[in-house]
Short mmCIF file of C-alpha atoms in Angstrom, two decimals:
data_model
loop_
_atom_site.label_atom_id
_atom_site.label_comp_id
_atom_site.label_asym_id
_atom_site.label_seq_id
_atom_site.Cartn_x
_atom_site.Cartn_y
_atom_site.Cartn_z
CA MET A 364 90.38 109.53 144.75
CA LYS A 365 92.62 112.02 143.07
CA GLN A 366 90.94 113.95 140.29
CA ASN A 367 92.24 113.26 136.80
CA PRO A 368 94.09 116.45 135.83
CA TYR A 369 93.17 115.84 132.19
CA SER A 370 89.46 115.19 132.70
CA ASP A 371 88.43 118.45 131.06
CA MET A 372 90.73 117.96 128.07
CA ASP A 373 89.54 116.70 124.72
CA GLN A 374 89.57 112.95 125.29
CA PRO A 375 90.19 111.81 121.68
CA ALA A 376 93.06 114.26 121.43
CA TYR A 377 94.44 113.16 124.79
CA ARG A 378 94.24 109.54 123.67
CA ILE A 379 96.26 110.33 120.57
CA ALA A 380 98.69 112.30 122.72
CA TYR A 381 99.11 109.27 124.95
CA LEU A 382 99.74 106.99 121.96
CA ILE A 383 102.26 109.35 120.36
CA ALA A 384 104.10 109.82 123.64
CA GLY A 385 104.22 106.04 124.05
CA PHE A 386 105.54 105.74 120.52
CA ILE A 387 108.27 108.28 121.28
CA ARG A 388 109.33 106.33 124.38
CA ASN A 389 108.76 102.92 122.74
CA THR A 390 106.32 101.85 125.48
CA ILE A 391 103.04 101.28 123.60
CA THR A 392 101.67 97.80 123.03
CA GLU A 393 101.17 96.20 119.62
CA LYS A 394 97.43 96.86 119.86
CA GLU A 395 98.06 100.51 120.71
CA HIS A 396 100.52 100.72 117.81
CA ASP A 397 97.76 99.49 115.47
CA GLU A 398 95.40 102.12 116.93
CA LEU A 399 97.97 104.83 116.28
CA ASP A 400 98.54 103.55 112.74
CA ASP A 401 94.80 103.75 112.06
CA TRP A 402 94.66 107.36 113.27
CA VAL A 403 97.70 108.36 111.22
CA ASN A 404 96.15 106.87 108.08
CA GLU A 405 92.80 108.60 108.52
CA SER A 406 94.04 111.74 106.78
CA ASP A 407 97.08 113.49 105.38
CA ASP A 408 96.72 116.09 108.16
CA ASN A 409 97.07 113.37 110.79
CA MET A 410 100.13 111.97 109.08
CA ARG A 411 101.79 115.37 108.80
CA LEU A 412 100.96 116.15 112.41
CA PHE A 413 102.45 112.86 113.54
CA GLU A 414 105.63 113.59 111.62
CA GLU A 415 105.92 117.02 113.22
CA LEU A 416 105.38 115.70 116.72
CA THR A 417 107.88 112.85 116.43
CA ASP A 418 110.59 114.82 114.70
CA GLU A 419 113.54 115.10 117.09
CA GLN A 420 114.11 118.78 116.39
CA ASN A 421 110.42 119.62 116.67
CA LEU A 422 110.07 118.00 120.09
CA GLU A 423 112.22 120.62 121.76
CA ALA A 424 110.74 123.41 119.65
CA ASN A 425 107.23 122.39 120.72
CA LEU A 426 108.11 123.11 124.32
CA ALA A 427 108.82 126.74 123.52
CA TRP A 428 105.92 126.86 121.09
CA MET A 429 103.45 125.79 123.78
CA ASP A 430 104.00 128.99 125.77
CA LYS A 431 103.21 131.10 122.72
CA VAL A 432 99.96 129.47 121.64
CA GLN A 433 98.34 128.95 125.04
CA THR A 434 96.69 131.91 126.71
CA GLU A 435 97.85 132.83 130.18
CA GLN A 436 94.51 131.70 131.56
CA SER A 437 94.69 128.19 130.12
CA TYR A 438 98.31 127.90 131.20
CA LYS A 439 97.41 128.77 134.80
CA ALA A 440 94.49 126.33 134.72
CA LEU A 441 96.80 123.52 133.71
CA GLN A 442 99.36 124.63 136.25
CA GLU A 443 96.79 124.49 139.07
CA LYS A 444 96.04 120.88 138.10
CA GLY A 445 99.69 120.00 138.60
CA ALA A 446 100.47 119.65 134.90
CA PHE A 447 103.75 121.53 135.22
CA ASP A 448 105.00 120.19 138.54
CA ILE A 449 108.27 119.27 136.80
CA PRO A 450 110.07 122.58 136.14
CA ARG A 451 110.46 123.28 132.44
CA LYS A 452 114.09 124.32 132.84
CA LYS A 453 115.03 120.88 134.09
CA PHE A 454 113.46 119.14 131.13
CA GLN A 455 116.13 117.75 128.82
CA LEU A 456 115.85 115.96 125.48
CA SER A 457 119.00 113.91 125.68
CA PRO A 458 118.48 111.35 124.35
CA VAL A 459 115.23 112.41 122.71
CA TRP A 460 113.78 108.87 122.74
CA MET A 461 113.89 108.77 126.56
CA VAL A 462 111.61 111.80 126.95
CA ALA A 463 109.99 112.16 130.39
CA ALA A 464 106.33 111.33 130.94
CA SER A 465 105.38 115.00 130.68
CA VAL A 466 105.71 114.66 126.91
CA ILE A 467 102.16 113.29 127.06
CA LEU A 468 100.96 116.69 128.22
CA ILE A 469 103.08 118.61 125.75
CA VAL A 470 101.87 116.52 122.84
CA GLY A 471 98.29 116.66 124.12
CA VAL A 472 98.25 120.45 124.37
CA PHE A 473 99.79 120.68 120.92
CA ILE A 474 97.20 118.36 119.39
CA ILE A 475 94.27 120.09 121.10
CA TYR A 476 95.45 123.45 119.84
CA ARG A 477 95.85 122.11 116.33
CA PHE A 478 92.45 120.39 116.35
CA ALA A 479 90.63 123.39 117.77
CA GLY A 480 92.12 126.33 116.02
CA ASN A 481 94.62 125.42 113.35
CA SER A 482 93.49 122.61 111.07
CA SER A 483 95.74 123.64 108.23
CA THR A 484 99.21 122.14 108.20
CA SER A 485 102.28 122.69 106.17
CA ASP A 486 103.19 120.10 103.58
CA ASN A 487 106.17 118.47 105.23
CA ASN A 488 107.22 115.55 103.14
CA ILE A 489 109.76 112.85 103.77
CA ALA A 490 113.33 114.03 103.07
CA VAL A 491 113.45 114.21 99.30
CA SER A 492 115.22 116.03 96.54
CA ASP A 493 112.63 115.32 93.84
CA THR A 494 109.58 113.07 94.03
CA THR A 495 107.78 114.45 91.00
CA GLN A 496 108.90 111.53 88.87
CA LEU A 497 107.80 108.86 91.35
CA LYS A 498 104.06 108.95 90.87
CA PRO A 499 101.67 106.03 91.39
CA GLY A 500 101.06 103.76 88.42
CA GLY A 501 97.82 103.58 86.47
CA ASN A 502 95.96 101.99 83.56
CA ARG A 503 98.73 101.73 80.99
CA ALA A 504 99.34 98.98 78.42
CA THR A 505 100.12 98.17 74.80
CA LEU A 506 98.64 95.51 72.53
CA THR A 507 101.04 93.88 70.08
CA LEU A 508 99.46 92.04 67.15
CA SER A 509 100.88 89.05 65.29
CA ASP A 510 102.21 91.25 62.47
CA GLY A 511 104.27 93.26 64.95
CA SER A 512 102.08 96.35 64.97
CA VAL A 513 101.59 97.95 68.37
CA ILE A 514 98.49 99.71 69.71
CA ASP A 515 98.95 102.06 72.65
CA LEU A 516 95.89 101.32 74.77
CA THR A 517 96.74 104.15 77.16
CA THR A 518 95.98 106.80 74.55
CA ALA A 519 93.52 104.86 72.36
CA ASN A 520 89.95 106.12 72.44
CA ASN A 521 87.34 104.03 74.22
CA GLY A 522 85.28 101.90 71.85
CA ILE A 523 85.99 99.49 69.00
CA ILE A 524 89.65 98.99 68.02
CA GLU A 525 90.31 97.38 64.64
CA ILE A 526 92.95 94.65 64.71
CA GLY A 527 92.93 93.67 61.03
CA LYS A 528 91.15 91.19 58.73
CA GLY A 529 87.72 92.32 59.83
CA SER A 530 88.43 91.60 63.48
CA HIS A 531 88.26 93.99 66.37
CA VAL A 532 88.41 94.28 70.15
CA ASN A 533 86.51 96.60 72.42
CA LYS A 534 87.93 99.08 74.90
CA PRO A 535 84.79 99.86 76.93
CA ALA A 536 86.64 101.97 79.50
CA ALA A 537 90.12 103.04 80.54
CA GLY A 538 92.15 100.07 81.68
CA GLU A 539 89.88 97.44 80.12
CA LEU A 540 89.98 95.35 76.93
CA VAL A 541 87.26 92.89 75.86
CA TYR A 542 87.40 90.18 73.17
CA ASP A 543 84.28 88.71 71.62
CA ALA A 544 84.79 85.21 70.25
CA GLY A 545 82.05 85.75 67.68
CA VAL A 546 83.62 88.70 65.86
CA SER A 547 86.82 87.07 64.59
CA THR A 548 86.83 85.95 60.94
CA ASP A 549 90.35 84.46 61.11
CA GLU A 550 90.49 80.77 60.25
CA THR A 551 93.83 80.63 62.06
CA PRO A 552 93.91 82.52 65.36
CA SER A 553 96.68 85.10 65.66
CA ILE A 554 98.78 85.62 68.78
CA HIS A 555 98.31 88.85 70.70
CA THR A 556 100.51 90.21 73.49
CA LEU A 557 99.09 92.53 76.13
CA SER A 558 101.92 94.29 77.97
CA THR A 559 101.90 96.58 80.98
CA PRO A 560 104.97 98.72 81.71
CA VAL A 561 106.50 99.38 85.10
CA GLY A 562 103.80 101.42 86.83
CA GLY A 563 101.04 99.96 84.66
CA GLN A 564 98.03 97.69 85.12
CA TYR A 565 95.25 96.41 82.85
CA HIS A 566 92.22 94.14 82.71
CA VAL A 567 91.35 91.93 79.74
CA THR A 568 88.42 89.62 79.00
CA LEU A 569 89.66 86.83 76.73
CA PRO A 570 87.60 85.32 73.86
CA ASP A 571 86.19 82.57 76.12
CA GLY A 572 85.05 85.06 78.78
CA THR A 573 87.96 84.43 81.14
CA LYS A 574 88.95 87.60 82.99
CA VAL A 575 92.61 88.45 83.60
CA TRP A 576 94.05 91.34 85.62
CA LEU A 577 97.66 92.25 84.78
CA ASN A 578 99.94 93.79 87.38
CA ALA A 579 102.86 96.09 86.54
CA ALA A 580 105.65 94.95 84.18
CA THR A 581 103.65 91.97 82.87
CA LYS A 582 103.18 90.33 79.47
CA LEU A 583 100.26 88.08 78.61
CA MET A 584 100.34 86.18 75.30
CA TYR A 585 97.11 84.57 74.02
CA PRO A 586 95.32 83.73 70.75
CA SER A 587 92.68 86.01 69.28
CA ARG A 588 90.42 82.95 69.28
CA PHE A 589 90.88 79.75 71.28
CA ALA A 590 91.16 76.43 69.45
CA SER A 591 88.51 73.80 70.06
CA ASN A 592 90.64 71.44 72.15
CA GLU A 593 92.39 73.75 74.63
CA ARG A 594 92.81 77.28 75.90
CA LYS A 595 96.46 78.23 76.41
CA VAL A 596 98.09 81.52 77.41
CA GLU A 597 101.65 82.48 78.39
CA ILE A 598 102.67 84.91 81.09
CA ASP A 599 105.74 86.80 82.21
CA GLY A 600 104.98 88.86 85.31
CA GLU A 601 101.95 88.76 87.60
CA ALA A 602 98.28 88.27 86.82
CA TYR A 603 95.05 87.28 88.51
CA PHE A 604 92.78 84.87 86.60
CA GLU A 605 89.06 84.17 86.81
CA VAL A 606 88.72 81.27 84.39
CA VAL A 607 85.39 80.35 82.80
CA LYS A 608 84.65 76.69 83.47
CA ASN A 609 84.70 74.38 80.44
CA ASP A 610 85.21 70.66 81.08
CA GLN A 611 85.87 70.00 77.40
CA GLN A 612 88.47 72.72 76.99
CA PRO A 613 91.08 72.91 79.80
CA PHE A 614 92.72 76.26 80.46
CA ARG A 615 96.53 76.27 80.70
CA VAL A 616 98.85 79.03 81.83
CA VAL A 617 102.47 78.55 80.73
CA LEU A 618 105.19 80.33 82.72
CA GLN A 619 108.49 81.51 81.27
CA ASP A 620 110.39 78.63 82.87
CA GLY A 621 108.10 76.08 81.22
CA SER A 622 105.93 75.40 84.27
CA THR A 623 102.26 74.86 83.48
CA VAL A 624 99.14 75.64 85.49
CA THR A 625 96.14 73.58 84.33
CA VAL A 626 92.58 74.45 85.38
CA LEU A 627 88.98 73.92 84.36
CA GLY A 628 87.37 76.88 86.07
CA THR A 629 88.81 78.71 89.04
CA HIS A 630 90.30 81.89 90.55
CA PHE A 631 94.04 82.08 91.09
CA ASN A 632 97.04 84.41 91.10
CA VAL A 633 100.29 83.83 89.21
CA MET A 634 103.48 85.69 90.15
CA SER A 635 106.14 84.76 87.61
CA TYR A 636 108.52 87.65 87.05
CA THR A 637 111.71 86.76 85.18
CA ASN A 638 113.88 88.43 87.82
CA GLU A 639 112.32 86.47 90.70
CA THR A 640 114.01 83.25 91.82
CA GLU A 641 110.67 81.77 92.88
CA LYS A 642 107.38 81.66 90.99
CA GLU A 643 104.16 81.61 93.02
CA ILE A 644 100.77 80.19 92.05
CA THR A 645 98.12 80.94 94.68
CA LEU A 646 94.66 79.39 94.53
CA LEU A 647 91.56 81.19 95.83
CA GLU A 648 88.74 79.11 94.36
CA GLY A 649 88.45 75.76 92.58
CA LYS A 650 91.35 73.43 91.91
CA VAL A 651 94.54 73.65 89.82
CA ALA A 652 97.49 71.42 88.97
CA VAL A 653 100.98 72.93 88.72
CA GLU A 654 103.51 70.96 86.70
CA LYS A 655 107.28 71.35 86.32
CA ASN A 656 109.72 68.75 84.96
CA ASN A 657 107.27 65.87 85.51
CA SER A 658 106.62 67.05 89.08
CA VAL A 659 103.00 67.89 89.85
CA GLU A 660 101.35 69.67 92.78
CA ASN A 661 97.56 69.83 93.13
CA LEU A 662 96.33 72.95 94.93
CA GLU A 663 93.24 73.57 97.02
CA PRO A 664 91.89 77.04 97.95
CA GLY A 665 94.23 78.84 100.32
CA THR A 666 97.32 76.96 99.18
CA GLN A 667 100.26 78.01 97.05
CA ALA A 668 102.78 76.32 94.77
CA ILE A 669 106.35 77.63 94.89
CA VAL A 670 108.19 76.82 91.67
CA LYS A 671 111.98 76.88 91.73
CA THR A 672 114.54 75.81 89.17
CA ASP A 673 114.13 72.09 89.70
CA ALA A 674 111.32 71.60 92.20
CA ILE A 675 107.78 72.49 93.26
CA THR A 676 106.82 72.88 96.90
CA LYS A 677 103.40 73.46 98.41
CA ARG A 678 102.48 75.97 101.11
CA THR A 679 99.29 76.01 103.16
CA GLY A 680 97.58 78.70 105.22
CA ILE A 681 98.36 81.40 102.67
CA ASP A 682 97.31 85.02 103.23
CA THR A 683 95.38 85.43 99.98
CA GLU A 684 94.28 88.98 100.87
CA GLU A 685 97.86 90.19 100.87
CA ILE A 686 98.74 88.37 97.65
CA THR A 687 95.77 89.63 95.63
CA ALA A 688 95.48 93.12 97.17
CA TRP A 689 97.12 94.69 94.10
CA LYS A 690 94.13 93.60 91.96
CA ASN A 691 91.84 95.60 94.25
CA GLY A 692 94.01 98.72 94.14
CA LEU A 693 95.74 98.18 97.46
CA PHE A 694 99.09 97.53 99.04
CA VAL A 695 98.56 95.09 101.91
CA PHE A 696 101.54 93.93 103.94
CA HIS A 697 101.24 91.37 106.74
CA ASP A 698 104.55 90.65 108.48
CA ALA A 699 106.31 91.51 105.22
CA THR A 700 110.04 92.05 104.80
CA ILE A 701 111.23 95.42 103.59
CA GLU A 702 112.72 93.72 100.52
CA SER A 703 109.39 92.22 99.44
CA ILE A 704 107.68 95.57 99.96
CA MET A 705 110.24 97.54 98.00
CA LYS A 706 110.01 95.13 95.06
CA GLN A 707 106.38 96.16 94.72
CA VAL A 708 107.32 99.80 95.15
CA GLU A 709 109.90 99.51 92.35
CA ARG A 710 107.36 98.09 89.91
CA TRP A 711 104.49 100.42 90.78
CA TYR A 712 106.30 103.74 91.19
CA ASP A 713 109.02 103.05 88.58
CA ALA A 714 111.75 103.55 91.17
CA LYS A 715 115.20 102.21 91.89
CA VAL A 716 115.85 100.99 95.43
CA VAL A 717 119.25 101.09 97.16
CA TYR A 718 119.78 99.57 100.61
CA LYS A 719 122.10 101.39 103.00
CA GLY A 720 121.92 98.81 105.78
CA ASP A 721 120.01 95.74 106.98
CA VAL A 722 116.40 96.12 108.11
CA LYS A 723 115.27 92.91 109.84
CA GLN A 724 111.92 94.16 111.12
CA LEU A 725 108.69 92.85 109.57
CA PHE A 726 106.05 95.37 108.50
CA ASN A 727 102.26 95.59 108.59
CA ALA A 728 100.46 98.19 106.53
CA SER A 729 97.52 98.75 104.20
CA ILE A 730 97.23 101.69 101.81
CA LEU A 731 95.71 102.54 98.42
CA ARG A 732 98.07 102.11 95.48
CA SER A 733 96.87 105.49 94.23
CA GLU A 734 98.49 107.25 97.19
CA PRO A 735 101.70 109.25 96.70
CA LEU A 736 104.91 107.37 97.36
CA SER A 737 105.79 109.73 100.22
CA LYS A 738 102.65 108.68 102.12
CA LEU A 739 103.46 104.98 101.79
CA LEU A 740 107.03 105.51 102.97
CA ARG A 741 105.89 107.61 105.93
CA LEU A 742 103.54 104.80 106.90
CA LEU A 743 106.38 102.29 106.83
CA GLU A 744 108.51 104.60 108.97
CA LEU A 745 105.97 104.55 111.79
CA ASN A 746 107.60 101.68 113.66
CA GLY A 747 110.92 103.51 113.77
CA TYR A 748 112.92 100.65 112.27
CA VAL A 749 113.35 102.04 108.77
CA HIS A 750 113.88 105.44 107.16
CA PHE A 751 113.93 106.57 103.56
CA LYS A 752 115.58 109.21 101.45
CA ILE A 753 114.59 109.92 97.87
CA GLU A 754 116.80 111.48 95.24
CA ASN A 755 115.27 111.74 91.79
CA LYS A 756 114.03 108.20 91.06
CA THR A 757 116.17 106.42 93.65
CA ILE A 758 114.86 105.41 97.08
CA TYR A 759 117.51 104.87 99.75
CA VAL A 760 116.46 102.47 102.51
CA LEU A 761 118.17 103.19 105.83
CA PRO A 762 117.83 101.43 109.20
#
């Protein structure tokens, strides 16, 4: 049996070299692509290294670079194992995506050198003019009281916040607001509006103990104290609800188009942005009824109601992890279109998106929402079907 010429090489590095070479030639399987994605996402160094190795200009430069960084002894050792049987002078990069199999060796040597003796890498970002304005969102919101006064919760100190007439709310920590039903002295509850800007998020505990997480560009309107016969809130945007069960006091969420979600106690997500043609109510636990123009759909866990102008439809087998990932500080995309992804990018990074061509490919990715925009875009570029250019606060999407 012929000896493996790479048996004495660093096996993890060789494996990555194999995957990257397969990516360059578009020969790796879907499982191998997932393995490569996992490695790229392990660290910023891995991602930068991947970018360098797959850059068309760098591929040819790496050939010349290899001679410089390898000692004559290691070069001869590789040569004796037949690693350079194909003369270097005959190696051509035209087109670059049809690179010969020896790219595996070139990439492998490059990775081994980098792992062993040069862990620092230069900060090569995606092609940008200015990304300083496109930072990840955070805990930002305002509270508007019934008299029109506005409290900036982003800058307000943690602790008790007076809201007039002897009433107050508590801000126990950044990004969190808590109401206590027992502290209000108002005979008539006042209406409060909690608003997150583009690039904002917030968490509020309502007077009945119901917990609500607000996504970016969302408004939640609710009373400072719920009446005895019902609990009703209004929403424009996206929010995740964990409703406290109360059989005597149903909880209703009213959307901007007049649709109503009625629950007793349950966990569900509402996506109801004004600029979206469809509204989505996704149930995780319990049971809810969605009503629109005398049409009613009852949901069970793992199902979703799609509300359009004049109809409600029901979907089953919903990927609830992807839908609620934002609440847990993540972007999760499972077979997602580039348009659906970039809508989230627009709201979280306060960006404008311009499409310079059609991208039909579906994308799979998972990344923290706290990561820089450039890292998310590099991750999406891994499959080679989409590229991005950023100028100021505009992201150009190119096939």
